[in-house]
Amino acid sequence: MKKKSRSLRGARPLGARESAAGISRRSGLMLVFVVSLACGLLTGGHWLWQRLQAVPLGKMDALEQVEVRGVFNAVREAQLKEILLPYLQAGFFSADIRAMQSALLANPWVTSVSIRRRWPSGVLVEIAEAQPLAVWGGDRLLVASGALLPRPVYMRVKALPELAGDELLVGQIMTQYQALAGILTTRDMEVKRLSFDDLGGWRLELVSGIALKLGHDALLERVNRFLFLSRGLLAPHLHKVAGVDTRYGNAVAVQWKNGQE
């Protein structure tokens, strides 16, 4: 007679019991981790909330760092920062960049403005100034655009030539000056002063001190005639020349420093 095998109710393999114990242990550790993380977040959040309450809202995104770049001749960095001050109070995100640019461009010497936010609390401002070509009168400067701008008291202009004449003819006078500057390139022959009036026409004074009477027309032709003589017949005597009248057809009249012609 065969013996019937007896099965034990509720019995499990030894490996299964160990696996269940491991899962239970990991679940417990995970629970501890989650609880610790939650406590940390609550504590950190409470600290952050206290800090935010302690800092005025207007200071949280205030623009505190302003860097201005450019070559400053006609304007000053401090002037530009003063113009920007009212806009900086709006804060990093709310500051009106276009309004800031418009405010800076209201200065006639500022020709271009670039403004960028710089995280977390600053802006970078880059500007370009108008380039002066010549002195016009005692209190204005002629710039490359043809405009006459007020001369800043602190701006050095010793190296600039002087232009003079009817203000309505400023464009024509600037054009003639630029043409002359292109042919008068040696040091002593550079333009010191160029003027025009209806009665005498064009009058040119060189850095060497020689004054040229040029009349009303054929300006470049007459200057070239003088240059030809200055390199030839007049070359040994230029230091004695006070002025040259080029208003004659094919000749010039030379005035010497001792008063003779």
Coordinates of C-alpha atoms in Angstrom, one line a residue:
M1 CA 0.0 0.0 0.0
K2 CA 1.4 3.4 -1.0
K3 CA 1.8 6.1 1.6
K4 CA 0.0 9.3 0.8
S5 CA 2.2 12.4 0.9
R6 CA 1.1 14.9 3.3
S7 CA 1.3 18.6 2.5
L8 CA 1.8 21.3 5.1
R9 CA -0.7 24.1 4.9
G10 CA 0.8 27.6 4.9
A11 CA 4.3 26.4 4.3
R12 CA 6.5 28.5 2.0
P13 CA 9.9 28.1 0.5
L14 CA 12.8 29.5 2.5
G15 CA 13.8 31.9 -0.3
A16 CA 10.4 33.4 -0.5
R17 CA 10.4 34.3 3.2
E18 CA 13.8 36.1 2.8
S19 CA 12.6 38.0 -0.3
A20 CA 9.6 39.3 1.5
A21 CA 11.7 40.4 4.5
G22 CA 14.0 42.4 2.1
I23 CA 11.1 44.2 0.5
S24 CA 9.6 45.1 3.8
R25 CA 13.0 46.5 5.0
R26 CA 13.4 48.6 1.8
S27 CA 9.8 49.9 2.1
G28 CA 10.6 51.0 5.6
L29 CA 13.8 52.8 4.6
M30 CA 11.9 54.6 1.7
L31 CA 9.3 55.7 4.1
V32 CA 11.9 57.2 6.5
F33 CA 13.5 59.0 3.5
V34 CA 10.3 60.5 2.3
V35 CA 9.4 61.7 5.8
S36 CA 12.9 63.2 6.3
L37 CA 12.6 65.0 2.9
A38 CA 9.2 66.4 3.7
C39 CA 10.5 67.7 7.0
G40 CA 13.5 69.3 5.3
L41 CA 11.3 71.0 2.7
L42 CA 8.9 72.3 5.4
T43 CA 11.8 73.6 7.5
G44 CA 13.5 75.2 4.4
G45 CA 10.2 76.7 3.2
H46 CA 9.6 78.2 6.6
W47 CA 13.1 79.8 6.6
L48 CA 12.7 81.1 3.1
W49 CA 9.3 82.6 3.9
Q50 CA 10.8 84.4 6.9
R51 CA 13.6 85.7 4.7
L52 CA 11.2 87.0 2.1
Q53 CA 9.1 88.7 4.7
A54 CA 12.3 90.4 6.0
V55 CA 13.2 91.8 2.5
P56 CA 11.0 94.5 1.1
L57 CA 9.4 93.5 -2.1
G58 CA 10.9 96.4 -4.1
K59 CA 14.4 95.1 -3.2
M60 CA 13.9 91.5 -4.3
D61 CA 14.6 92.2 -8.0
A62 CA 16.2 95.7 -7.8
L63 CA 18.8 96.7 -10.4
E64 CA 21.8 97.4 -8.4
Q65 CA 24.7 96.9 -10.9
V66 CA 24.9 99.2 -13.9
E67 CA 27.9 99.0 -16.3
V68 CA 28.2 101.6 -19.0
R69 CA 30.7 101.0 -21.8
G70 CA 31.8 103.4 -24.5
V71 CA 34.4 106.1 -25.3
F72 CA 33.4 109.1 -23.3
N73 CA 34.5 112.4 -24.8
A74 CA 31.3 114.4 -25.0
V75 CA 29.3 112.7 -22.3
R76 CA 30.2 111.3 -18.9
E77 CA 29.4 107.9 -17.4
A78 CA 27.9 109.5 -14.3
Q79 CA 25.6 111.5 -16.5
L80 CA 24.3 108.4 -18.2
K81 CA 23.7 106.6 -14.9
E82 CA 21.8 109.5 -13.5
I83 CA 19.5 109.4 -16.6
L84 CA 18.9 105.7 -16.0
L85 CA 18.2 105.9 -12.3
P86 CA 14.4 106.4 -12.4
Y87 CA 14.1 103.3 -14.7
L88 CA 16.3 101.1 -12.5
Q89 CA 13.9 101.4 -9.6
A90 CA 11.3 99.3 -11.5
G91 CA 13.4 96.2 -11.0
F92 CA 15.2 93.6 -13.1
F93 CA 12.2 92.1 -14.8
S94 CA 10.0 95.3 -15.0
A95 CA 12.6 97.8 -16.2
D96 CA 11.5 99.3 -19.5
I97 CA 14.5 98.8 -21.8
R98 CA 13.1 100.8 -24.7
A99 CA 12.3 103.7 -22.5
M100 CA 15.9 103.6 -21.1
Q101 CA 17.3 103.7 -24.6
S102 CA 15.0 106.6 -25.6
A103 CA 16.1 108.5 -22.5
L104 CA 19.8 108.1 -23.4
L105 CA 19.3 108.9 -27.1
A106 CA 17.7 112.2 -26.0
N107 CA 21.3 113.4 -25.4
P108 CA 22.3 114.8 -28.8
W109 CA 25.8 113.4 -28.5
V110 CA 24.6 109.8 -28.1
T111 CA 24.1 108.2 -31.5
S112 CA 23.4 104.6 -30.5
V113 CA 22.5 102.6 -27.4
S114 CA 22.4 98.9 -26.6
I115 CA 21.0 97.7 -23.2
R116 CA 21.0 94.1 -21.9
R117 CA 19.8 92.7 -18.7
R118 CA 22.6 90.9 -16.7
W119 CA 21.4 88.4 -14.2
P120 CA 20.7 88.6 -11.4
S121 CA 20.5 92.3 -10.6
G122 CA 22.3 94.4 -13.3
V123 CA 22.2 95.9 -16.8
L124 CA 24.9 96.4 -19.4
V125 CA 24.7 99.6 -21.4
E126 CA 26.9 100.2 -24.4
I127 CA 26.8 103.6 -26.2
A128 CA 28.4 105.3 -29.1
E129 CA 29.0 109.1 -29.4
A130 CA 28.9 111.4 -32.3
Q131 CA 32.3 112.1 -33.8
P132 CA 33.3 115.8 -34.0
L133 CA 34.9 117.0 -37.2
A134 CA 35.5 120.7 -36.4
V135 CA 34.9 123.6 -34.1
W136 CA 32.1 125.9 -35.2
G137 CA 32.2 129.2 -33.4
G138 CA 33.1 129.3 -29.7
D139 CA 30.5 127.0 -28.3
R140 CA 29.5 124.4 -30.9
L141 CA 31.1 121.5 -32.7
L142 CA 30.3 120.1 -36.2
V143 CA 29.9 116.3 -36.2
A144 CA 30.0 113.8 -39.0
S145 CA 26.3 113.8 -39.5
G146 CA 26.4 117.5 -40.3
A147 CA 24.7 118.6 -37.1
L148 CA 26.0 121.5 -34.9
L149 CA 26.0 120.3 -31.3
P150 CA 26.7 122.2 -28.1
R151 CA 30.4 121.9 -27.0
P152 CA 30.9 120.3 -23.6
V153 CA 33.1 122.5 -21.5
Y154 CA 35.3 119.6 -20.5
M155 CA 35.8 118.3 -24.1
R156 CA 39.3 118.9 -25.5
V157 CA 39.2 120.2 -29.1
K158 CA 42.8 121.5 -29.7
A159 CA 43.4 119.1 -32.6
L160 CA 40.2 120.0 -34.4
P161 CA 40.2 122.5 -37.2
E162 CA 37.8 125.5 -37.1
L163 CA 35.0 126.1 -39.6
A164 CA 33.1 129.3 -40.0
G165 CA 30.4 130.9 -42.1
D166 CA 26.7 131.2 -42.5
E167 CA 25.0 128.5 -40.5
L168 CA 22.7 127.9 -43.5
L169 CA 25.7 126.8 -45.5
V170 CA 27.1 124.4 -42.9
G171 CA 26.6 121.4 -45.2
Q172 CA 28.5 123.0 -48.1
I173 CA 31.3 124.2 -45.8
M174 CA 31.7 120.7 -44.3
T175 CA 31.9 119.2 -47.8
Q176 CA 34.6 121.6 -48.9
Y177 CA 36.5 120.9 -45.7
Q178 CA 36.4 117.2 -46.3
A179 CA 37.6 117.6 -49.9
L180 CA 40.5 119.8 -48.7
A181 CA 41.5 117.4 -45.9
G182 CA 41.9 114.7 -48.6
I183 CA 44.6 116.6 -50.4
L184 CA 46.2 118.6 -47.5
T185 CA 47.8 115.6 -45.8
T186 CA 51.3 116.7 -44.8
R187 CA 51.6 118.2 -41.3
D188 CA 52.3 121.8 -42.1
M189 CA 49.7 121.8 -44.9
E190 CA 46.7 120.5 -42.8
V191 CA 43.6 122.7 -42.4
K192 CA 43.6 124.9 -39.4
R193 CA 40.7 127.1 -40.3
L194 CA 38.3 127.3 -43.3
S195 CA 35.7 130.1 -43.6
F196 CA 33.4 131.4 -46.2
D197 CA 31.6 134.8 -46.6
D198 CA 29.8 136.3 -49.6
L199 CA 32.2 139.2 -50.0
G200 CA 35.6 137.5 -49.9
G201 CA 34.6 133.9 -50.7
W202 CA 36.7 131.1 -49.3
R203 CA 39.6 131.7 -46.9
L204 CA 41.9 128.8 -45.8
E205 CA 44.5 129.0 -43.0
L206 CA 47.0 126.1 -42.8
V207 CA 48.7 124.7 -39.7
S208 CA 51.9 126.4 -40.9
G209 CA 50.3 129.8 -40.6
I210 CA 50.0 130.5 -44.3
A211 CA 46.6 132.0 -45.3
L212 CA 45.1 131.3 -48.7
K213 CA 42.5 133.5 -50.4
L214 CA 40.6 131.2 -52.7
G215 CA 37.7 133.2 -54.0
H216 CA 34.2 131.8 -54.7
D217 CA 34.8 128.9 -57.1
A218 CA 37.3 126.4 -58.4
L219 CA 38.4 125.9 -54.8
L220 CA 40.4 122.6 -55.2
E221 CA 42.0 123.8 -58.4
R222 CA 43.4 126.9 -56.7
V223 CA 44.6 124.9 -53.7
N224 CA 46.4 122.5 -56.0
R225 CA 48.0 125.4 -57.8
F226 CA 49.4 126.6 -54.4
L227 CA 50.6 123.1 -53.6
F228 CA 52.5 122.8 -56.9
L229 CA 54.3 126.1 -56.1
S230 CA 55.0 125.1 -52.5
R231 CA 56.9 122.0 -53.8
G232 CA 58.8 123.9 -56.4
L233 CA 59.4 127.7 -56.7
L234 CA 58.2 128.5 -53.2
A235 CA 59.7 125.5 -51.4
P236 CA 62.9 127.2 -50.1
H237 CA 60.8 130.3 -49.0
L238 CA 57.7 128.8 -47.3
H239 CA 58.8 129.8 -43.9
K240 CA 58.8 133.5 -45.1
V241 CA 55.3 133.3 -46.6
A242 CA 52.4 134.9 -44.7
G243 CA 49.7 134.5 -47.3
V244 CA 48.9 133.6 -50.9
D245 CA 46.1 135.1 -53.1
T246 CA 45.1 132.5 -55.6
R247 CA 42.1 134.4 -57.1
Y248 CA 44.0 135.2 -60.3
G249 CA 43.5 133.2 -63.5
N250 CA 47.0 131.5 -63.9
A251 CA 49.0 133.2 -61.2
V252 CA 49.2 133.8 -57.5
A253 CA 50.2 136.8 -55.3
V254 CA 52.5 136.0 -52.4
Q255 CA 52.5 138.1 -49.2
W256 CA 55.7 137.8 -47.2
K257 CA 55.9 138.0 -43.5
N258 CA 57.8 141.3 -43.7
G259 CA 54.8 142.8 -45.4
Q260 CA 56.0 142.8 -49.0
E261 CA 54.3 141.1 -51.9

